[in-house]
Tab-separated table of C-alpha atoms and ligand atoms in Angstrom:
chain	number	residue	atom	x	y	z
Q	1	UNK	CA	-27.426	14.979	112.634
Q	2	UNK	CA	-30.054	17.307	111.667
Q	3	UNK	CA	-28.826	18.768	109.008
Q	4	UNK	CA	-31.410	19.118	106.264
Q	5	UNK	CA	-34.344	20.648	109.540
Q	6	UNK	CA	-36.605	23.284	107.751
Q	7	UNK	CA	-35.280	21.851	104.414
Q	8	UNK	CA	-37.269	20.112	101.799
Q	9	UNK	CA	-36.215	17.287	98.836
Q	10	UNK	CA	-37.733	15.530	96.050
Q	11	UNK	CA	-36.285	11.976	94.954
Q	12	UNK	CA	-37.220	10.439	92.324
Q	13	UNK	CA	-37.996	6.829	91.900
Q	14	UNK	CA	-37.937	6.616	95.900
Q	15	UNK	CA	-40.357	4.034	95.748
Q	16	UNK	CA	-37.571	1.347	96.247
Q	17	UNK	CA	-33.998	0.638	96.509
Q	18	UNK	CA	-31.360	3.542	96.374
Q	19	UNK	CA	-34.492	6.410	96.379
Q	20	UNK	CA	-35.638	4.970	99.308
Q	21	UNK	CA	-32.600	4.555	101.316
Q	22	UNK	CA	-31.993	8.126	100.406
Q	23	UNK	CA	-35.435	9.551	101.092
Q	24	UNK	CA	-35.384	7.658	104.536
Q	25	UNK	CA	-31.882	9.440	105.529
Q	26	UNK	CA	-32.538	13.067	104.666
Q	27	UNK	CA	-36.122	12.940	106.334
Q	28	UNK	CA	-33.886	11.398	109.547
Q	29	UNK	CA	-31.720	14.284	109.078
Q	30	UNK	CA	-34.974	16.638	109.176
Q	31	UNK	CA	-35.831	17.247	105.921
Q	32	UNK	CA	-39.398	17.102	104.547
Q	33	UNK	CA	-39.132	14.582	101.498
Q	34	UNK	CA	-41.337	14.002	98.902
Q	35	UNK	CA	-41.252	10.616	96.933
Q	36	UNK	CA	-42.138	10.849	93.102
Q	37	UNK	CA	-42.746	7.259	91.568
Q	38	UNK	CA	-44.550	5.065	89.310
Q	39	UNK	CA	-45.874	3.188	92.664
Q	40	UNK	CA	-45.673	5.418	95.989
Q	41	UNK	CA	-48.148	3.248	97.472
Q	42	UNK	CA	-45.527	1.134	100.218
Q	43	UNK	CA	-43.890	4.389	100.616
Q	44	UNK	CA	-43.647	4.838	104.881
Q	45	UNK	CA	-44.684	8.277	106.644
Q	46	UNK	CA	-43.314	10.564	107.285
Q	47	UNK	CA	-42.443	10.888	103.493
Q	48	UNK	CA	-44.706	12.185	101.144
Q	49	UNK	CA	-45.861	9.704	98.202
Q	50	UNK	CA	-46.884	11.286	94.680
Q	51	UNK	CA	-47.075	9.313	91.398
Q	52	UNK	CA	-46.069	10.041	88.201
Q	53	UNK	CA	-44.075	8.665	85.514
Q	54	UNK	CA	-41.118	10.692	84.819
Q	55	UNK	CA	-41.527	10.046	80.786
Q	56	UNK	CA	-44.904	12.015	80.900
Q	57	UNK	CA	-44.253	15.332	81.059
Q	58	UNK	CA	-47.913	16.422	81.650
Q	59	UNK	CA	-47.434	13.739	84.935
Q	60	UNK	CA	-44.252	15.351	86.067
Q	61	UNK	CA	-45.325	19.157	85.982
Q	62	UNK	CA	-48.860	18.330	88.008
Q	63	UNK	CA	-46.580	16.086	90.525
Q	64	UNK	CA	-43.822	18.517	91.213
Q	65	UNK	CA	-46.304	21.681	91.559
Q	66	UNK	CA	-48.468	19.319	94.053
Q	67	UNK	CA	-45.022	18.842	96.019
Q	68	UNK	CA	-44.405	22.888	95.787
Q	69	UNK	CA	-48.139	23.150	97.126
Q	70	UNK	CA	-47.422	21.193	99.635
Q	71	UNK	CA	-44.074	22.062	100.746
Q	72	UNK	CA	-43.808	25.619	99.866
Q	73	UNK	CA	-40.502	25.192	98.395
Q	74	UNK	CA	-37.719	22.978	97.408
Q	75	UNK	CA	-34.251	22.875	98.350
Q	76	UNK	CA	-32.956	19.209	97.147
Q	77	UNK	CA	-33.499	17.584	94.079
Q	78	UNK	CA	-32.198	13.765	93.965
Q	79	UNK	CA	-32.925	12.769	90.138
Q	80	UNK	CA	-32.793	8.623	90.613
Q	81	UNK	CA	-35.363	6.715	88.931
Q	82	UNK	CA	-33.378	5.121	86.180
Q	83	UNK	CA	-34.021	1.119	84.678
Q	84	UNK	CA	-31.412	-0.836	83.224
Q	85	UNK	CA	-31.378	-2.558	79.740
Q	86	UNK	CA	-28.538	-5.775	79.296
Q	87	UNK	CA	-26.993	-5.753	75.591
Q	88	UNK	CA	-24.463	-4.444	73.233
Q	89	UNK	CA	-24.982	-2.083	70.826
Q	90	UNK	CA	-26.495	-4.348	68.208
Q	91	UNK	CA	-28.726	-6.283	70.690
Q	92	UNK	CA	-31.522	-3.641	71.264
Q	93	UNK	CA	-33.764	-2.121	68.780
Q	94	UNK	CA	-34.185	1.599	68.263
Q	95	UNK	CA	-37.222	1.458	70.439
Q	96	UNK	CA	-35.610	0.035	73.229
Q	97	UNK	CA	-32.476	3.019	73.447
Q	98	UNK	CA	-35.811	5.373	73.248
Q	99	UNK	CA	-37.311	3.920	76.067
Q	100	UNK	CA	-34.296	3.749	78.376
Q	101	UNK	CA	-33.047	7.103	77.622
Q	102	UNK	CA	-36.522	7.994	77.887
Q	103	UNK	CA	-36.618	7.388	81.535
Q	104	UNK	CA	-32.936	7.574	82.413
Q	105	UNK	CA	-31.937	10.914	80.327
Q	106	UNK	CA	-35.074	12.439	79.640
Q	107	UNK	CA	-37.057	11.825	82.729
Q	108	UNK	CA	-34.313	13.487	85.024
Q	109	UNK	CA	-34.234	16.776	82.353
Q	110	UNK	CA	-38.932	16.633	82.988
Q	111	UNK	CA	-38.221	17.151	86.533
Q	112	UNK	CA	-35.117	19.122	86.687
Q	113	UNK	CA	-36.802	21.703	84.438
Q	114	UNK	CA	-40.370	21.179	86.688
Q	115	UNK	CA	-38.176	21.796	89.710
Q	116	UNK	CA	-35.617	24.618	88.658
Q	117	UNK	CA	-37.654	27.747	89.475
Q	118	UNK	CA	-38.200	26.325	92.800
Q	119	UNK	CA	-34.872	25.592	93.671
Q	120	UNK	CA	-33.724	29.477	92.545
Q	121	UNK	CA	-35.728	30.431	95.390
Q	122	UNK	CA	-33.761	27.845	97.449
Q	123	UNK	CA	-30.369	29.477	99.705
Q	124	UNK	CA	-28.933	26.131	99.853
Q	125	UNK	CA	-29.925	24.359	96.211
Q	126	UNK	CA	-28.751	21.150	95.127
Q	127	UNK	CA	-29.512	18.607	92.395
Q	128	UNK	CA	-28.246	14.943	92.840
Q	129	UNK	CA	-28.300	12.834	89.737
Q	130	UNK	CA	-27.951	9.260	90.468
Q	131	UNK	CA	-25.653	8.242	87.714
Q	132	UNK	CA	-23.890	4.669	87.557
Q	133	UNK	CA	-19.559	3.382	87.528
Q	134	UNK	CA	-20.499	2.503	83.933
Q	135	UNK	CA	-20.486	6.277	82.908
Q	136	UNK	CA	-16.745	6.155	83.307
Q	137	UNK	CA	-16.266	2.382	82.958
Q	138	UNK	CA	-16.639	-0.186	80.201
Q	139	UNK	CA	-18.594	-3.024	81.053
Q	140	UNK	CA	-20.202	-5.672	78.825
Q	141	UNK	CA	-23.117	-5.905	77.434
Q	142	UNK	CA	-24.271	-2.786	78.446
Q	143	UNK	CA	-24.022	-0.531	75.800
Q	144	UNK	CA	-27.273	1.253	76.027
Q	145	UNK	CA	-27.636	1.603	79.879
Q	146	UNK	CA	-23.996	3.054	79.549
Q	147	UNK	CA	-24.306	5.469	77.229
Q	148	UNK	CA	-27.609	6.736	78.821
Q	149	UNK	CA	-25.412	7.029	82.249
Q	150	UNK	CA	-22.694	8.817	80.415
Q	151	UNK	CA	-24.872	11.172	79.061
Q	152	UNK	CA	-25.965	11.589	82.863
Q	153	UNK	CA	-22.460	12.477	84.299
Q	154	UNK	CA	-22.152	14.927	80.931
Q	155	UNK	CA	-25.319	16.838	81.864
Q	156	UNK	CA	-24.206	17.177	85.785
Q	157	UNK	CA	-21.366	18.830	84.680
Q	158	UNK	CA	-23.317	21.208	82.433
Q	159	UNK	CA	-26.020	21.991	84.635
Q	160	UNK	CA	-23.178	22.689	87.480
Q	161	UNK	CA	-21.608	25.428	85.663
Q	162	UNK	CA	-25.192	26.987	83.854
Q	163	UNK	CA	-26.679	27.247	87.444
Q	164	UNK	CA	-23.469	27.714	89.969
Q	165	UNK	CA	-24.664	31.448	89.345
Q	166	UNK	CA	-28.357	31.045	90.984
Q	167	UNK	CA	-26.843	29.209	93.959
Q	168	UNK	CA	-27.848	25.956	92.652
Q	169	UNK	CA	-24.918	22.962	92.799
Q	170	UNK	CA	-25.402	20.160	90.938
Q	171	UNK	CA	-23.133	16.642	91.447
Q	172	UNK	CA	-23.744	13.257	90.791
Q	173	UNK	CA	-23.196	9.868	92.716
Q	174	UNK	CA	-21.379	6.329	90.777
Q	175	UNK	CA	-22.634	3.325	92.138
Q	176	UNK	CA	-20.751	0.282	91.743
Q	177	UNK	CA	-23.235	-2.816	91.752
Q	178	UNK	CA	-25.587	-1.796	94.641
Q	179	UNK	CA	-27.565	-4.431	96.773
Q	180	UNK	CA	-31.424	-3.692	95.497
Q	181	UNK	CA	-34.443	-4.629	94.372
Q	182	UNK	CA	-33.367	-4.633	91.105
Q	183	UNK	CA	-30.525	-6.732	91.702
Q	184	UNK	CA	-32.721	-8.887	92.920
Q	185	UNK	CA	-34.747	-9.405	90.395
Q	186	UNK	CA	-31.397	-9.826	88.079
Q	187	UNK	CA	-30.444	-12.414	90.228
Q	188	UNK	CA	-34.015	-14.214	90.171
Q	189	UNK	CA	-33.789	-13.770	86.410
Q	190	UNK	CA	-30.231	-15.848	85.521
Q	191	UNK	CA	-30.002	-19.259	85.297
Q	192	UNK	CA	-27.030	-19.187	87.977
Q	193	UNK	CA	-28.390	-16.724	90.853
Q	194	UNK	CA	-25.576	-18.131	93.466
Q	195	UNK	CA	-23.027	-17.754	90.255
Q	196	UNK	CA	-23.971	-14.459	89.328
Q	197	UNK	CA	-24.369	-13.104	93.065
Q	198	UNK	CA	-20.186	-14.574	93.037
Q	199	UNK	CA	-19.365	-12.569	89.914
Q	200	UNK	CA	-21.028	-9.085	90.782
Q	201	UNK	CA	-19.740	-9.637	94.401
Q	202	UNK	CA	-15.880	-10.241	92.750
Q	203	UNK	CA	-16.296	-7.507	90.161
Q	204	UNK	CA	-15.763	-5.439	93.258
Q	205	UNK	CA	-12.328	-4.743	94.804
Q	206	UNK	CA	-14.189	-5.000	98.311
Q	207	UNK	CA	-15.795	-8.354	97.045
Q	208	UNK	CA	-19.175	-7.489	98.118
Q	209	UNK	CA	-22.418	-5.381	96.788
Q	210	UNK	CA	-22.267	-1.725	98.021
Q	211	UNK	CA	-25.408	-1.006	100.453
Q	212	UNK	CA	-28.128	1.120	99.778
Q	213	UNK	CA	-27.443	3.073	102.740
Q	214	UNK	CA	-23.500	3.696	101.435
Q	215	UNK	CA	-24.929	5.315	98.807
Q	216	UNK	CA	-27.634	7.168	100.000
Q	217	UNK	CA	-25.099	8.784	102.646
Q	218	UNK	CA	-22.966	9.939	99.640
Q	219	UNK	CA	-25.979	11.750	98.059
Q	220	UNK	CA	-27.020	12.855	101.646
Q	221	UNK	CA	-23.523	14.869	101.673
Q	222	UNK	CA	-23.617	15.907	98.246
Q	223	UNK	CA	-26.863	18.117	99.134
Q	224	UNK	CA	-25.656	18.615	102.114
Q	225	UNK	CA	-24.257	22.387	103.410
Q	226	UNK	CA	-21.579	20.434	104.544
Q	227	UNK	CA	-20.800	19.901	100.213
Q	228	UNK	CA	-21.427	24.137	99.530
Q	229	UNK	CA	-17.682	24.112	97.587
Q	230	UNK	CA	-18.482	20.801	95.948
Q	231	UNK	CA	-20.282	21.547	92.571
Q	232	UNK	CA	-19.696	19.806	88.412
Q	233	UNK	CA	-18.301	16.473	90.049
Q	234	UNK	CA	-19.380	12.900	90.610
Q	235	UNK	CA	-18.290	10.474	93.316
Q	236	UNK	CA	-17.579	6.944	92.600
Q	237	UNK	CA	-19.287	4.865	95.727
Q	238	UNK	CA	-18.488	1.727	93.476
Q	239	UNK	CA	-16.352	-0.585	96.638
Q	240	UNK	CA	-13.017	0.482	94.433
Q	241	UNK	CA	-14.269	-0.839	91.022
Q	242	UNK	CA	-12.984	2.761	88.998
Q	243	UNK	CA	-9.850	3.723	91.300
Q	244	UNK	CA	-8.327	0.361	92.300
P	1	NAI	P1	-35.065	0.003	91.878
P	1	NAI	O1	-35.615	-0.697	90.680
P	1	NAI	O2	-35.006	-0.709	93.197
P	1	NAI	O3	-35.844	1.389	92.097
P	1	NAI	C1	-36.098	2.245	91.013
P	1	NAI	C2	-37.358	3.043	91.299
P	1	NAI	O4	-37.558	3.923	90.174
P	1	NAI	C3	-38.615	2.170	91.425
P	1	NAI	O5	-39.349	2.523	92.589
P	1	NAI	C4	-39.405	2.482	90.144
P	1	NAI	O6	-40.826	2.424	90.333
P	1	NAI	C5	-38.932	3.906	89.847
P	1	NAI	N1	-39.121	4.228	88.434
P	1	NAI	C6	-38.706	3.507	87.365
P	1	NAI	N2	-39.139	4.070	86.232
P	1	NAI	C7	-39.828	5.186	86.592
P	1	NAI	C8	-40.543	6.177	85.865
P	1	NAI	N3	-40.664	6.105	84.525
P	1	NAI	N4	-41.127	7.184	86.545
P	1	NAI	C9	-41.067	7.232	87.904
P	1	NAI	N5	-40.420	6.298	88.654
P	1	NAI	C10	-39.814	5.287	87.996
P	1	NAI	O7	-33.613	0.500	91.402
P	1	NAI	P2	-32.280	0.932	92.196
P	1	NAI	O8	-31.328	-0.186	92.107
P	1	NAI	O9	-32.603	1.536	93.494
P	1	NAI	O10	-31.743	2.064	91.179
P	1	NAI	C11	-31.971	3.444	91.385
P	1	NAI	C12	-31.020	4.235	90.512
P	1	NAI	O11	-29.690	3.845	90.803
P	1	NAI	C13	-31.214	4.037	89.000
P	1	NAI	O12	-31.069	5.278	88.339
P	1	NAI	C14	-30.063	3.116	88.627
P	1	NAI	O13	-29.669	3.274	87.287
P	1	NAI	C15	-28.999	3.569	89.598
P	1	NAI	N6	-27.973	2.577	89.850
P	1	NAI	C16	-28.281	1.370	90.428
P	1	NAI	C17	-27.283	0.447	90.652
P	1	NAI	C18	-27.537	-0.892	91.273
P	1	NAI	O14	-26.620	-1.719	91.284
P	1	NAI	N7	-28.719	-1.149	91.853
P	1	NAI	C19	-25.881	0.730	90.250
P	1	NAI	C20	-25.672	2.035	89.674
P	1	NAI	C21	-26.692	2.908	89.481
């Protein structure tokens, strides 16, 4: 498929894991794709590498407009550097919920609003916002990454309907528990990796992690021209976690 040829996409936090994965398939599928992360360096060519840190607003603006330089436009937004935080609502400080939402609420509004007036010059616009299955589901002790994912999903559905008049769509993608880097490094941090790998894997209806390529697909199709009528909606990729 070569669906995204003479198209261009940013992704945040495409340094690793899900960004990656989904900077690798639209740059298969033709586009030109710029990576925007804390650490670009081990990102592969053909994809562009800039750094910045998406809770610096002075970083963001300088790395989007080097992007625009460089690309002469944007068509695709995916909005997916995000960090998790373990605890209820008690267990973190103040300064911890500021730092999360920080990065996983404010740093996707810094580069949606760096990126807008390039994507109203866009025919085929789209934002992605990588979101997570605990903006519609309860899970413990994870009160604060929830509630920053909620507010997520909230803000795809507002952005859908402020911009579905400039052509722009906006959806967003629910992972379940996705096989990554930072699920490694979850894994590497309990006490019980083998136990833990056994309880995310159950969690799941399909008993195993969802791929990083199973999601990137999704967000592949949600920016996709094949997606035009899809716009204000989010789509669970979560191995049948939310609907089973
Ligand atoms: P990852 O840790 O493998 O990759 C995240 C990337 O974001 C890294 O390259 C990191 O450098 C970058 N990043 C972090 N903070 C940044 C900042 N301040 N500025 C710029 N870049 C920054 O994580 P993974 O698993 O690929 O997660 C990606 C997204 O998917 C996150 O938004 C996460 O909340 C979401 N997600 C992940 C799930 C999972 O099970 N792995 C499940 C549901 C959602």
């Amino acid at each position: 498929m070569n669906d995204f040829a003479g198209r261009t996409a940013l992704v945040t936090g495409g340094g690793s894991g899900i960004g990656l994965a989904t900077a690798r398939l639209l740059a298969e599928r033709g586009a030109r794709v710029a990576v925007l992360d804390l650490d670009p360096t081990g990102v592969p060519e053909p994809l562009v590498g800039v750094r910045a840190d998406v809770t610096d607003e002075a970083s963001v603006t300088s790395a989007v407009a080097e992007v625009l330089e460089r690309f002469g436009g944007l068509d695709v937004l995916v909005n997916n550097a995000g960090i998790g935080a373990a605890g209820t609502v008690e267990a973190n400080g103040l300064d911890e919920w500021w730092r999360v939402l920080d990065v996983n609420l404010l740093g996707l509004v810094r580069v949606t609003r760096a990126a807008l007036p390039a994507l109203r010059g866009s025919d085929a616009a789209a934002i992605v916002n990588v979101c997570s299955i605990v903006a519609t589901a309860g899970l413990p002790d994870r009160a604060l990454y929830s509630a920053s994912k909620g507010a997520v999903l909230s803000l795809t559905r507002a952005m859908a309907v402020d911009h579905v008049g400039e052509g722009i769509r906006v959806n967003c993608v629910n992972p379940g528990t996705v096989d990554t880097p930072w699920i490694g490094r979850l894994l590497r941090a309990a006490d019980d990796p083998g136990a833990e790998l056994a309880a995310l894997q159950a969690r799941q209806p399909t008993g195993r992690l969802v791929t990083m390529d199973e999601v990137a697909q999704t967000i592949a199709y949600l920016a996709s021209p094949h997606a035009a009528s899809v716009t204000g909606t989010d789509v669970a990729v979560d191995g049948g976690m939310s609907g089973l």
